[in-house]
PDB file of C-alpha atoms in Angstrom:
ATOM      1  CA  MET B 196     -32.226  66.566  -5.753  1.00 96.00           C
ATOM      2  CA  TRP B 197     -31.399  63.321  -3.939  1.00 96.00           C
ATOM      3  CA  ASP B 198     -33.462  61.158  -6.301  1.00 96.00           C
ATOM      4  CA  THR B 199     -32.212  62.933  -9.416  1.00 97.00           C
ATOM      5  CA  ALA B 200     -28.561  62.611  -8.419  1.00 98.00           C
ATOM      6  CA  LEU B 201     -28.838  58.945  -7.418  1.00 98.00           C
ATOM      7  CA  LEU B 202     -30.832  57.936 -10.484  1.00 98.00           C
ATOM      8  CA  THR B 203     -28.469  59.765 -12.840  1.00 98.00           C
ATOM      9  CA  HIS B 204     -25.420  58.109 -11.291  1.00 98.00           C
ATOM     10  CA  ALA B 205     -27.067  54.674 -11.373  1.00 98.00           C
ATOM     11  CA  LEU B 206     -27.927  55.023 -15.055  1.00 98.00           C
ATOM     12  CA  LEU B 207     -24.440  56.224 -15.960  1.00 97.00           C
ATOM     13  CA  ASN B 208     -22.880  53.419 -13.956  1.00 96.00           C
ATOM     14  CA  ALA B 209     -25.073  50.943 -15.840  1.00 97.00           C
ATOM     15  CA  GLY B 210     -23.766  52.155 -19.188  1.00 96.00           C
ATOM     16  CA  VAL B 211     -26.107  54.943 -20.289  1.00 97.00           C
ATOM     17  CA  SER B 212     -24.070  57.562 -22.157  1.00 95.00           C
ATOM     18  CA  GLU B 213     -23.596  61.055 -20.777  1.00 93.00           C
ATOM     19  CA  THR B 214     -24.685  62.275 -24.233  1.00 93.00           C
ATOM     20  CA  ASP B 215     -28.139  60.723 -23.806  1.00 96.00           C
ATOM     21  CA  ASP B 216     -30.796  63.458 -23.693  1.00 97.00           C
ATOM     22  CA  MET B 217     -32.134  62.098 -20.411  1.00 96.00           C
ATOM     23  CA  ILE B 218     -28.703  62.443 -18.765  1.00 96.00           C
ATOM     24  CA  LYS B 219     -28.151  65.853 -20.320  1.00 95.00           C
ATOM     25  CA  HIS B 220     -31.402  67.133 -18.847  1.00 97.00           C
ATOM     26  CA  SER B 221     -30.808  65.704 -15.372  1.00 97.00           C
ATOM     27  CA  SER B 222     -27.208  66.965 -15.325  1.00 95.00           C
ATOM     28  CA  GLN B 223     -28.328  70.442 -16.302  1.00 95.00           C
ATOM     29  CA  TYR B 224     -30.970  70.318 -13.571  1.00 96.00           C
ATOM     30  CA  LEU B 225     -28.290  69.502 -10.997  1.00 96.00           C
ATOM     31  CA  LEU B 226     -25.783  72.055 -12.269  1.00 95.00           C
ATOM     32  CA  LEU B 227     -28.333  74.856 -12.057  1.00 95.00           C
ATOM     33  CA  ARG B 228     -29.070  74.021  -8.422  1.00 96.00           C
ATOM     34  CA  GLN B 229     -25.591  74.152  -6.976  1.00 97.00           C
ATOM     35  CA  HIS B 230     -25.601  76.473  -3.973  1.00 97.00           C
ATOM     36  CA  LEU B 231     -23.953  79.832  -4.515  1.00 94.00           C
ATOM     37  CA  HIS B 232     -25.061  81.468  -1.244  1.00 93.00           C
ATOM     38  CA  TYR B 233     -23.750  81.119   2.281  1.00 94.00           C
ATOM     39  CA  GLY B 234     -25.830  79.331   4.897  1.00 93.00           C
ATOM     40  CA  ASP B 235     -25.536  78.218   8.515  1.00 92.00           C
ATOM     41  CA  TRP B 236     -22.712  75.845   7.571  1.00 95.00           C
ATOM     42  CA  ALA B 237     -20.438  78.876   7.127  1.00 96.00           C
ATOM     43  CA  PHE B 238     -20.471  79.807  10.839  1.00 94.00           C
ATOM     44  CA  ASN B 239     -17.923  77.077  11.542  1.00 94.00           C
ATOM     45  CA  ASN B 240     -16.451  77.029   8.038  1.00 96.00           C
ATOM     46  CA  SER B 241     -16.093  80.662   7.035  1.00 94.00           C
ATOM     47  CA  ASN B 242     -13.051  80.307   4.774  1.00 94.00           C
ATOM     48  CA  THR B 243     -14.798  78.193   2.108  1.00 96.00           C
ATOM     49  CA  ILE B 244     -16.961  79.492  -0.729  1.00 96.00           C
ATOM     50  CA  PRO B 245     -20.385  77.885  -1.270  1.00 97.00           C
ATOM     51  CA  GLY B 246     -20.499  74.889  -3.600  1.00 97.00           C
ATOM     52  CA  GLY B 247     -22.772  72.215  -2.159  1.00 98.00           C
ATOM     53  CA  TRP B 248     -26.191  70.843  -3.045  1.00 98.00           C
ATOM     54  CA  GLY B 249     -29.308  70.451  -0.906  1.00 97.00           C
ATOM     55  CA  PHE B 250     -31.951  67.765  -0.553  1.00 95.00           C
ATOM     56  CA  SER B 251     -34.911  69.506  -2.187  1.00 92.00           C
ATOM     57  CA  ASP B 252     -35.526  71.625  -5.241  1.00 90.00           C
ATOM     58  CA  ILE B 253     -36.461  74.797  -3.350  1.00 89.00           C
ATOM     59  CA  ASN B 254     -33.514  74.546  -0.947  1.00 89.00           C
ATOM     60  CA  THR B 255     -30.970  77.129  -2.095  1.00 89.00           C
ATOM     61  CA  PHE B 256     -28.806  77.770   0.984  1.00 91.00           C
ATOM     62  CA  ILE B 257     -28.859  74.662   3.247  1.00 95.00           C
ATOM     63  CA  PRO B 258     -26.557  72.157   1.525  1.00 97.00           C
ATOM     64  CA  ASP B 259     -25.607  68.791   2.954  1.00 97.00           C
ATOM     65  CA  VAL B 260     -22.635  66.537   2.408  1.00 98.00           C
ATOM     66  CA  ASP B 261     -24.599  63.501   1.181  1.00 98.00           C
ATOM     67  CA  ASP B 262     -26.558  65.366  -1.498  1.00 98.00           C
ATOM     68  CA  THR B 263     -23.372  67.116  -2.575  1.00 98.00           C
ATOM     69  CA  THR B 264     -21.355  63.928  -3.056  1.00 98.00           C
ATOM     70  CA  ALA B 265     -24.379  62.328  -4.773  1.00 98.00           C
ATOM     71  CA  SER B 266     -24.608  65.254  -7.194  1.00 98.00           C
ATOM     72  CA  LEU B 267     -20.874  65.210  -7.854  1.00 97.00           C
ATOM     73  CA  ARG B 268     -21.023  61.470  -8.635  1.00 97.00           C
ATOM     74  CA  ALA B 269     -23.821  62.116 -11.107  1.00 97.00           C
ATOM     75  CA  LEU B 270     -21.980  65.004 -12.760  1.00 96.00           C
ATOM     76  CA  LYS B 271     -18.523  63.458 -13.102  1.00 94.00           C
ATOM     77  CA  GLN B 272     -18.859  62.286 -16.708  1.00 91.00           C
ATOM     78  CA  THR B 273     -20.647  65.463 -17.789  1.00 90.00           C
ATOM     79  CA  VAL B 274     -17.921  67.603 -16.254  1.00 90.00           C
ATOM     80  CA  SER B 275     -15.163  65.464 -17.805  1.00 85.00           C
ATOM     81  CA  GLY B 276     -16.551  66.082 -21.275  1.00 83.00           C
ATOM     82  CA  ASN B 277     -17.442  69.744 -20.731  1.00 86.00           C
ATOM     83  CA  PRO B 278     -14.610  71.842 -19.291  1.00 83.00           C
ATOM     84  CA  GLN B 279     -16.968  74.805 -18.784  1.00 82.00           C
ATOM     85  CA  TYR B 280     -18.496  72.922 -15.875  1.00 88.00           C
ATOM     86  CA  ARG B 281     -15.187  72.179 -14.180  1.00 91.00           C
ATOM     87  CA  ASN B 282     -15.468  75.141 -11.819  1.00 93.00           C
ATOM     88  CA  SER B 283     -18.735  73.728 -10.452  1.00 95.00           C
ATOM     89  CA  TRP B 284     -17.060  70.378  -9.828  1.00 95.00           C
ATOM     90  CA  ILE B 285     -14.046  71.944  -8.093  1.00 95.00           C
ATOM     91  CA  ARG B 286     -16.259  74.142  -5.914  1.00 96.00           C
ATOM     92  CA  GLY B 287     -18.259  71.105  -4.860  1.00 97.00           C
ATOM     93  CA  LEU B 288     -15.179  69.012  -4.117  1.00 98.00           C
ATOM     94  CA  ASP B 289     -13.550  71.824  -2.129  1.00 98.00           C
ATOM     95  CA  TRP B 290     -16.746  72.321  -0.127  1.00 98.00           C
ATOM     96  CA  VAL B 291     -16.951  68.618   0.773  1.00 98.00           C
ATOM     97  CA  LEU B 292     -13.306  68.469   1.852  1.00 98.00           C
ATOM     98  CA  SER B 293     -13.728  71.626   3.941  1.00 98.00           C
ATOM     99  CA  MET B 294     -16.674  70.138   5.840  1.00 98.00           C
ATOM    100  CA  GLN B 295     -14.657  67.371   7.504  1.00 98.00           C
ATOM    101  CA  ASN B 296     -14.995  67.563  11.279  1.00 98.00           C
ATOM    102  CA  ASN B 297     -11.992  67.820  13.543  1.00 97.00           C
ATOM    103  CA  ASP B 298     -12.631  64.261  14.734  1.00 97.00           C
ATOM    104  CA  GLY B 299     -12.062  62.978  11.182  1.00 98.00           C
ATOM    105  CA  GLY B 300     -15.645  62.188  10.214  1.00 98.00           C
ATOM    106  CA  TRP B 301     -18.286  64.009   8.230  1.00 98.00           C
ATOM    107  CA  ALA B 302     -21.731  65.139   9.398  1.00 97.00           C
ATOM    108  CA  ALA B 303     -24.744  66.059   7.277  1.00 96.00           C
ATOM    109  CA  PHE B 304     -25.223  69.829   7.474  1.00 96.00           C
ATOM    110  CA  GLU B 305     -22.695  71.402   9.815  1.00 94.00           C
ATOM    111  CA  LYS B 306     -19.037  71.288  10.769  1.00 96.00           C
ATOM    112  CA  ASN B 307     -17.919  70.661  14.364  1.00 95.00           C
ATOM    113  CA  THR B 308     -21.453  70.958  15.740  1.00 91.00           C
ATOM    114  CA  ASP B 309     -21.451  68.251  18.385  1.00 81.00           C
ATOM    115  CA  LYS B 310     -21.977  69.805  21.804  1.00 65.00           C
ATOM    116  CA  LYS B 311     -22.823  66.731  23.852  1.00 64.00           C
ATOM    117  CA  LEU B 312     -24.514  68.858  26.522  1.00 54.00           C
ATOM    118  CA  LEU B 313     -27.249  69.745  24.009  1.00 54.00           C
ATOM    119  CA  ARG B 314     -28.313  66.096  23.915  1.00 58.00           C
ATOM    120  CA  TYR B 315     -29.919  66.621  27.322  1.00 52.00           C
ATOM    121  CA  PHE B 316     -32.454  69.184  26.117  1.00 53.00           C
ATOM    122  CA  PRO B 317     -35.877  68.127  27.467  1.00 55.00           C
ATOM    123  CA  PHE B 318     -37.492  66.931  24.241  1.00 54.00           C
ATOM    124  CA  ASP B 319     -37.489  63.720  22.252  1.00 58.00           C
ATOM    125  CA  ALA B 320     -34.510  62.927  20.023  1.00 57.00           C
ATOM    126  CA  ALA B 321     -32.564  66.027  21.091  1.00 56.00           C
ATOM    127  CA  GLY B 322     -29.368  64.188  20.215  1.00 59.00           C
ATOM    128  CA  ARG B 323     -30.564  63.820  16.630  1.00 62.00           C
ATOM    129  CA  SER B 324     -32.151  67.218  16.055  1.00 60.00           C
ATOM    130  CA  VAL B 325     -30.045  69.876  17.796  1.00 70.00           C
ATOM    131  CA  ILE B 326     -26.551  68.574  17.014  1.00 81.00           C
ATOM    132  CA  ASP B 327     -24.964  67.254  13.853  1.00 91.00           C
ATOM    133  CA  PRO B 328     -22.164  64.836  14.759  1.00 93.00           C
ATOM    134  CA  SER B 329     -19.997  62.779  12.436  1.00 96.00           C
ATOM    135  CA  THR B 330     -21.781  59.638  11.265  1.00 97.00           C
ATOM    136  CA  THR B 331     -20.638  56.404   9.702  1.00 98.00           C
ATOM    137  CA  ASP B 332     -22.815  56.675   6.624  1.00 98.00           C
ATOM    138  CA  LEU B 333     -21.784  60.250   5.817  1.00 98.00           C
ATOM    139  CA  THR B 334     -18.123  59.473   6.431  1.00 98.00           C
ATOM    140  CA  GLY B 335     -18.142  56.234   4.442  1.00 98.00           C
ATOM    141  CA  ARG B 336     -20.146  57.675   1.563  1.00 98.00           C
ATOM    142  CA  THR B 337     -17.820  60.672   1.384  1.00 98.00           C
ATOM    143  CA  LEU B 338     -14.760  58.423   1.275  1.00 98.00           C
ATOM    144  CA  GLU B 339     -16.386  56.342  -1.486  1.00 98.00           C
ATOM    145  CA  TYR B 340     -16.884  59.501  -3.539  1.00 98.00           C
ATOM    146  CA  LEU B 341     -13.393  60.830  -2.858  1.00 98.00           C
ATOM    147  CA  GLY B 342     -11.765  57.516  -3.776  1.00 98.00           C
ATOM    148  CA  ASN B 343     -13.839  56.318  -6.712  1.00 97.00           C
ATOM    149  CA  GLU B 344     -14.868  59.620  -8.272  1.00 96.00           C
ATOM    150  CA  ALA B 345     -12.289  62.227  -7.180  1.00 96.00           C
ATOM    151  CA  ASN B 346      -9.340  59.783  -7.354  1.00 96.00           C
ATOM    152  CA  LEU B 347      -8.013  60.558  -3.883  1.00 97.00           C
ATOM    153  CA  LEU B 348      -6.264  57.617  -2.242  1.00 97.00           C
ATOM    154  CA  LEU B 349      -4.232  56.817   0.841  1.00 96.00           C
ATOM    155  CA  PRO B 350      -1.801  58.095   1.983  1.00 96.00           C
ATOM    156  CA  HIS B 351      -3.695  61.361   2.355  1.00 97.00           C
ATOM    157  CA  PRO B 352      -4.084  63.142   5.708  1.00 97.00           C
ATOM    158  CA  GLN B 353      -7.838  63.736   5.472  1.00 98.00           C
ATOM    159  CA  LEU B 354      -8.553  60.217   4.274  1.00 98.00           C
ATOM    160  CA  GLU B 355      -6.371  58.775   7.017  1.00 98.00           C
ATOM    161  CA  LYS B 356      -8.241  60.727   9.701  1.00 98.00           C
ATOM    162  CA  ALA B 357     -11.564  59.556   8.295  1.00 98.00           C
ATOM    163  CA  SER B 358     -10.566  55.896   8.124  1.00 98.00           C
ATOM    164  CA  GLN B 359      -9.347  56.064  11.715  1.00 98.00           C
ATOM    165  CA  TRP B 360     -12.663  57.599  12.763  1.00 98.00           C
ATOM    166  CA  LEU B 361     -14.515  54.702  11.118  1.00 98.00           C
ATOM    167  CA  GLN B 362     -12.342  52.149  12.848  1.00 98.00           C
ATOM    168  CA  ARG B 363     -12.900  53.809  16.241  1.00 98.00           C
ATOM    169  CA  ASN B 364     -16.659  53.821  15.747  1.00 98.00           C
ATOM    170  CA  GLN B 365     -17.131  50.216  14.630  1.00 98.00           C
ATOM    171  CA  GLU B 366     -19.502  48.214  16.826  1.00 98.00           C
ATOM    172  CA  ASP B 367     -18.186  45.246  18.808  1.00 98.00           C
ATOM    173  CA  ASP B 368     -20.009  42.802  16.503  1.00 98.00           C
ATOM    174  CA  GLY B 369     -18.304  44.274  13.421  1.00 98.00           C
ATOM    175  CA  SER B 370     -21.163  46.414  12.135  1.00 98.00           C
ATOM    176  CA  TRP B 371     -21.499  50.190  11.922  1.00 98.00           C
ATOM    177  CA  TYR B 372     -24.569  52.254  12.758  1.00 98.00           C
ATOM    178  CA  GLY B 373     -26.018  54.285   9.865  1.00 97.00           C
ATOM    179  CA  ARG B 374     -27.847  57.523  10.689  1.00 95.00           C
ATOM    180  CA  TRP B 375     -29.813  58.225   7.492  1.00 96.00           C
ATOM    181  CA  GLY B 376     -30.668  54.684   6.421  1.00 97.00           C
ATOM    182  CA  ILE B 377     -31.836  51.480   8.116  1.00 97.00           C
ATOM    183  CA  CYS B 378     -29.529  51.029   9.734  1.00 96.00           C
ATOM    184  CA  TYR B 379     -26.623  48.763  10.626  1.00 98.00           C
ATOM    185  CA  ILE B 380     -26.658  47.278   7.121  1.00 98.00           C
ATOM    186  CA  TYR B 381     -26.634  50.815   5.738  1.00 98.00           C
ATOM    187  CA  GLY B 382     -23.768  51.967   7.947  1.00 98.00           C
ATOM    188  CA  THR B 383     -21.694  48.837   7.375  1.00 98.00           C
ATOM    189  CA  TRP B 384     -22.107  49.128   3.609  1.00 98.00           C
ATOM    190  CA  ALA B 385     -21.053  52.790   3.683  1.00 98.00           C
ATOM    191  CA  ALA B 386     -18.020  52.142   5.889  1.00 98.00           C
ATOM    192  CA  ILE B 387     -16.695  49.165   3.925  1.00 98.00           C
ATOM    193  CA  THR B 388     -17.190  50.630   0.455  1.00 98.00           C
ATOM    194  CA  GLY B 389     -15.660  53.899   1.646  1.00 98.00           C
ATOM    195  CA  MET B 390     -12.561  52.293   3.097  1.00 98.00           C
ATOM    196  CA  LYS B 391     -12.130  50.091   0.046  1.00 98.00           C
ATOM    197  CA  ALA B 392     -12.474  53.074  -2.311  1.00 98.00           C
ATOM    198  CA  ILE B 393      -9.528  54.910  -0.733  1.00 98.00           C
ATOM    199  CA  GLY B 394      -7.256  51.874  -1.022  1.00 98.00           C
ATOM    200  CA  MET B 395      -7.561  49.928   2.231  1.00 98.00           C
ATOM    201  CA  ASP B 396      -6.825  46.221   1.949  1.00 98.00           C
ATOM    202  CA  SER B 397      -9.647  43.692   2.101  1.00 98.00           C
ATOM    203  CA  ASN B 398      -7.693  41.823   4.776  1.00 97.00           C
ATOM    204  CA  HIS B 399      -7.722  44.814   7.099  1.00 98.00           C
ATOM    205  CA  PHE B 400      -9.116  43.702  10.447  1.00 98.00           C
ATOM    206  CA  SER B 401     -11.923  46.250  10.457  1.00 98.00           C
ATOM    207  CA  ILE B 402     -13.116  45.377   6.958  1.00 98.00           C
ATOM    208  CA  LYS B 403     -12.954  41.622   7.595  1.00 98.00           C
ATOM    209  CA  LYS B 404     -14.945  42.010  10.798  1.00 98.00           C
ATOM    210  CA  GLY B 405     -17.595  44.024   8.984  1.00 98.00           C
ATOM    211  CA  ILE B 406     -17.850  41.482   6.176  1.00 98.00           C
ATOM    212  CA  ASP B 407     -18.158  38.621   8.655  1.00 98.00           C
ATOM    213  CA  TRP B 408     -21.063  40.427  10.306  1.00 98.00           C
ATOM    214  CA  LEU B 409     -22.855  40.923   6.969  1.00 98.00           C
ATOM    215  CA  LEU B 410     -22.407  37.250   6.110  1.00 98.00           C
ATOM    216  CA  SER B 411     -23.794  36.240   9.498  1.00 98.00           C
ATOM    217  CA  ILE B 412     -27.110  38.043   8.909  1.00 98.00           C
ATOM    218  CA  GLN B 413     -27.770  36.983   5.291  1.00 98.00           C
ATOM    219  CA  ASN B 414     -31.247  35.487   4.933  1.00 98.00           C
ATOM    220  CA  LYS B 415     -31.901  32.006   3.567  1.00 98.00           C
ATOM    221  CA  ASP B 416     -33.425  33.504   0.398  1.00 97.00           C
ATOM    222  CA  GLY B 417     -30.067  35.167  -0.360  1.00 98.00           C
ATOM    223  CA  GLY B 418     -31.130  38.674   0.574  1.00 98.00           C
ATOM    224  CA  TRP B 419     -30.801  40.970   3.572  1.00 98.00           C
ATOM    225  CA  GLY B 420     -33.408  42.833   5.606  1.00 98.00           C
ATOM    226  CA  GLU B 421     -33.370  44.945   8.747  1.00 98.00           C
ATOM    227  CA  SER B 422     -36.177  46.367  10.860  1.00 98.00           C
ATOM    228  CA  CYS B 423     -36.632  50.048  11.697  1.00 97.00           C
ATOM    229  CA  TYR B 424     -36.585  48.895  15.320  1.00 97.00           C
ATOM    230  CA  SER B 425     -32.786  48.797  14.995  1.00 97.00           C
ATOM    231  CA  ASP B 426     -32.884  52.586  14.926  1.00 94.00           C
ATOM    232  CA  ILE B 427     -34.910  52.682  18.134  1.00 93.00           C
ATOM    233  CA  ARG B 428     -33.186  49.942  20.114  1.00 95.00           C
ATOM    234  CA  ASN B 429     -29.629  50.812  19.014  1.00 94.00           C
ATOM    235  CA  LYS B 430     -28.901  47.236  17.997  1.00 97.00           C
ATOM    236  CA  TYR B 431     -29.474  45.147  14.894  1.00 98.00           C
ATOM    237  CA  VAL B 432     -33.046  43.838  14.688  1.00 98.00           C
ATOM    238  CA  PRO B 433     -33.740  41.460  11.783  1.00 98.00           C
ATOM    239  CA  LEU B 434     -36.760  42.100   9.577  1.00 98.00           C
ATOM    240  CA  HIS B 435     -37.198  38.344   8.946  1.00 96.00           C
ATOM    241  CA  ALA B 436     -37.583  39.196   5.272  1.00 97.00           C
ATOM    242  CA  SER B 437     -35.384  40.708   2.571  1.00 97.00           C
ATOM    243  CA  THR B 438     -35.675  44.127   0.934  1.00 97.00           C
ATOM    244  CA  PRO B 439     -34.170  45.252  -2.402  1.00 96.00           C
ATOM    245  CA  SER B 440     -32.206  48.224  -1.080  1.00 97.00           C
ATOM    246  CA  GLN B 441     -30.752  46.511   1.986  1.00 98.00           C
ATOM    247  CA  THR B 442     -29.823  43.469  -0.087  1.00 98.00           C
ATOM    248  CA  ALA B 443     -28.105  45.730  -2.605  1.00 98.00           C
ATOM    249  CA  TRP B 444     -26.180  47.568   0.140  1.00 98.00           C
ATOM    250  CA  ALA B 445     -24.882  44.383   1.727  1.00 98.00           C
ATOM    251  CA  LEU B 446     -24.003  42.877  -1.647  1.00 98.00           C
ATOM    252  CA  ASP B 447     -22.177  46.016  -2.745  1.00 98.00           C
ATOM    253  CA  ALA B 448     -19.933  45.787   0.314  1.00 98.00           C
ATOM    254  CA  LEU B 449     -19.133  42.148  -0.486  1.00 98.00           C
ATOM    255  CA  ILE B 450     -18.437  42.958  -4.134  1.00 98.00           C
ATOM    256  CA  ALA B 451     -16.095  45.783  -3.114  1.00 98.00           C
ATOM    257  CA  THR B 452     -14.172  43.367  -0.896  1.00 98.00           C
ATOM    258  CA  TYR B 453     -13.895  40.073  -2.790  1.00 98.00           C
ATOM    259  CA  ASP B 454     -11.782  39.640  -5.937  1.00 96.00           C
ATOM    260  CA  LYS B 455     -13.982  36.743  -7.058  1.00 96.00           C
ATOM    261  CA  PRO B 456     -17.706  36.189  -6.514  1.00 97.00           C
ATOM    262  CA  THR B 457     -18.538  33.981  -3.535  1.00 97.00           C
ATOM    263  CA  GLU B 458     -21.544  31.790  -2.813  1.00 98.00           C
ATOM    264  CA  ALA B 459     -23.023  34.558  -0.663  1.00 98.00           C
ATOM    265  CA  ILE B 460     -22.656  37.027  -3.533  1.00 98.00           C
ATOM    266  CA  HIS B 461     -24.207  34.606  -6.027  1.00 98.00           C
ATOM    267  CA  ASN B 462     -27.147  34.023  -3.693  1.00 98.00           C
ATOM    268  CA  GLY B 463     -27.647  37.750  -3.209  1.00 98.00           C
ATOM    269  CA  ILE B 464     -27.530  38.440  -6.935  1.00 98.00           C
ATOM    270  CA  ALA B 465     -30.051  35.658  -7.514  1.00 97.00           C
ATOM    271  CA  TYR B 466     -32.366  37.247  -4.942  1.00 97.00           C
ATOM    272  CA  LEU B 467     -32.214  40.629  -6.702  1.00 97.00           C
ATOM    273  CA  LEU B 468     -32.861  39.128 -10.129  1.00 95.00           C
ATOM    274  CA  GLU B 469     -35.676  36.861  -8.994  1.00 94.00           C
ATOM    275  CA  ASN B 470     -37.467  39.533  -6.983  1.00 90.00           C
ATOM    276  CA  ASN B 471     -37.023  42.459  -9.342  1.00 81.00           C
ATOM    277  CA  TYR B 472     -40.731  42.651 -10.157  1.00 82.00           C
ATOM    278  CA  GLN B 473     -42.218  41.772  -6.779  1.00 83.00           C
ATOM    279  CA  ASN B 474     -44.853  44.119  -5.393  1.00 86.00           C
ATOM    280  CA  ASN B 475     -45.408  43.278  -1.753  1.00 91.00           C
ATOM    281  CA  TRP B 476     -44.797  44.882   1.619  1.00 94.00           C
ATOM    282  CA  THR B 477     -41.027  44.256   1.489  1.00 94.00           C
ATOM    283  CA  ILE B 478     -40.749  46.500  -1.581  1.00 93.00           C
ATOM    284  CA  ASN B 479     -42.466  49.363   0.234  1.00 93.00           C
ATOM    285  CA  TYR B 480     -40.827  48.889   3.628  1.00 96.00           C
ATOM    286  CA  PRO B 481     -39.069  52.158   4.647  1.00 97.00           C
ATOM    287  CA  THR B 482     -35.288  51.991   4.589  1.00 97.00           C
ATOM    288  CA  GLY B 483     -34.632  55.721   4.956  1.00 96.00           C
ATOM    289  CA  ALA B 484     -34.301  57.163   8.478  1.00 94.00           C
ATOM    290  CA  GLY B 485     -35.719  60.359   9.941  1.00 89.00           C
ATOM    291  CA  LEU B 486     -36.003  60.336  13.744  1.00 86.00           C
ATOM    292  CA  PRO B 487     -35.929  57.162  15.872  1.00 80.00           C
ATOM    293  CA  GLY B 488     -39.483  56.048  16.493  1.00 83.00           C
ATOM    294  CA  GLY B 489     -40.722  59.268  14.889  1.00 85.00           C
ATOM    295  CA  PHE B 490     -40.642  58.843  11.160  1.00 90.00           C
ATOM    296  CA  TYR B 491     -38.984  56.793   8.457  1.00 95.00           C
ATOM    297  CA  ILE B 492     -38.899  57.302   4.716  1.00 95.00           C
ATOM    298  CA  HIS B 493     -39.919  55.027   1.878  1.00 95.00           C
ATOM    299  CA  TYR B 494     -38.002  56.266  -1.166  1.00 95.00           C
ATOM    300  CA  HIS B 495     -39.962  54.948  -4.139  1.00 94.00           C
ATOM    301  CA  SER B 496     -36.857  54.958  -6.326  1.00 95.00           C
ATOM    302  CA  TYR B 497     -34.669  52.908  -3.965  1.00 96.00           C
ATOM    303  CA  LYS B 498     -35.938  49.584  -5.337  1.00 95.00           C
ATOM    304  CA  TYR B 499     -34.444  50.622  -8.689  1.00 96.00           C
ATOM    305  CA  ILE B 500     -31.383  52.676  -7.754  1.00 97.00           C
ATOM    306  CA  TRP B 501     -29.493  50.427  -5.365  1.00 98.00           C
ATOM    307  CA  PRO B 502     -30.069  47.070  -7.127  1.00 98.00           C
ATOM    308  CA  LEU B 503     -29.061  48.655 -10.437  1.00 98.00           C
ATOM    309  CA  LEU B 504     -25.870  50.077  -8.938  1.00 98.00           C
ATOM    310  CA  THR B 505     -24.985  46.784  -7.288  1.00 98.00           C
ATOM    311  CA  LEU B 506     -25.681  44.710 -10.409  1.00 98.00           C
ATOM    312  CA  SER B 507     -23.579  47.147 -12.453  1.00 97.00           C
ATOM    313  CA  ASN B 508     -20.703  46.924  -9.967  1.00 98.00           C
ATOM    314  CA  TYR B 509     -20.939  43.131 -10.036  1.00 97.00           C
ATOM    315  CA  ARG B 510     -20.781  43.100 -13.826  1.00 97.00           C
ATOM    316  CA  LYS B 511     -17.862  45.535 -13.999  1.00 95.00           C
ATOM    317  CA  LYS B 512     -15.766  43.756 -11.395  1.00 96.00           C
ATOM    318  CA  TYR B 513     -16.372  40.152 -12.399  1.00 96.00           C
ATOM    319  CA  GLU B 514     -17.110  40.235 -16.139  1.00 89.00           C
ATOM    320  CA  TYR B 515     -13.507  39.273 -16.880  1.00 81.00           C
ATOM    321  CA  LEU B 516     -14.206  35.936 -15.215  1.00 77.00           C
ATOM    322  CA  SER B 517     -17.017  35.013 -17.601  1.00 62.00           C
TER     323      SER B 517
END
């Protein structure tokens, strides 16, 4: 589900028509897999009807916020041209909004499931496996969807609470920690693009601090790269090499922030274009997160999805300058 939703959105964003047979088939696949049954999420959210999407094809009752917003991004143009699908879109949007935690952020699977005492259970990574707290990447990605795809902007009480949560949880160096990707680049990208999507100014202190941090870790080749050790040591650890997905994430945050392309953006774009067909260890390095020191995920499609999205966003924002 995750790959299908991301690939469909990337292709649409790059200019493929929603009437293309490929998009029709993938959209139908997603529409048929919207959850219509209650799951564990309903224990703390009983007044909302099902409407989310899950990570895998056989998952029919454990939705998550990230797969739901990814699916809704992919389906936006299909739904706009086919009113019969509008109910699916509205159910999905309502479900996402209902899953916001009381602290203002969004978690992956549950609502208000953050009993700090459970972190002391006597097994590894208890804090990542028995609770589901708000995270930067989920909160930022949700705001990006709500702003860019659902057209919700500040002032809005839920968006305001979420932006305040992001500001409270920014690291001292300006970065944000990302739970489901590696790691501080991932979280910083999600936070900045999310805050920009809902209408926050590029000169906002929090956004400027995040951008300054991204600029400070850009590699000499124009790209960005971060080690999985960041997830273990709880601090940014450079990879000393660049990866396609992490470069695309950092670039996307810069593109969302700057009205005109900068030298850093030009260098990052050049890296993506020049390394598009590389096939070395940096292409296969895992940038998806599972459990710290336990397992990480190499998504084979990431080297296509994120660079394509970033290049498309670059073209859309700056083509008027050419």
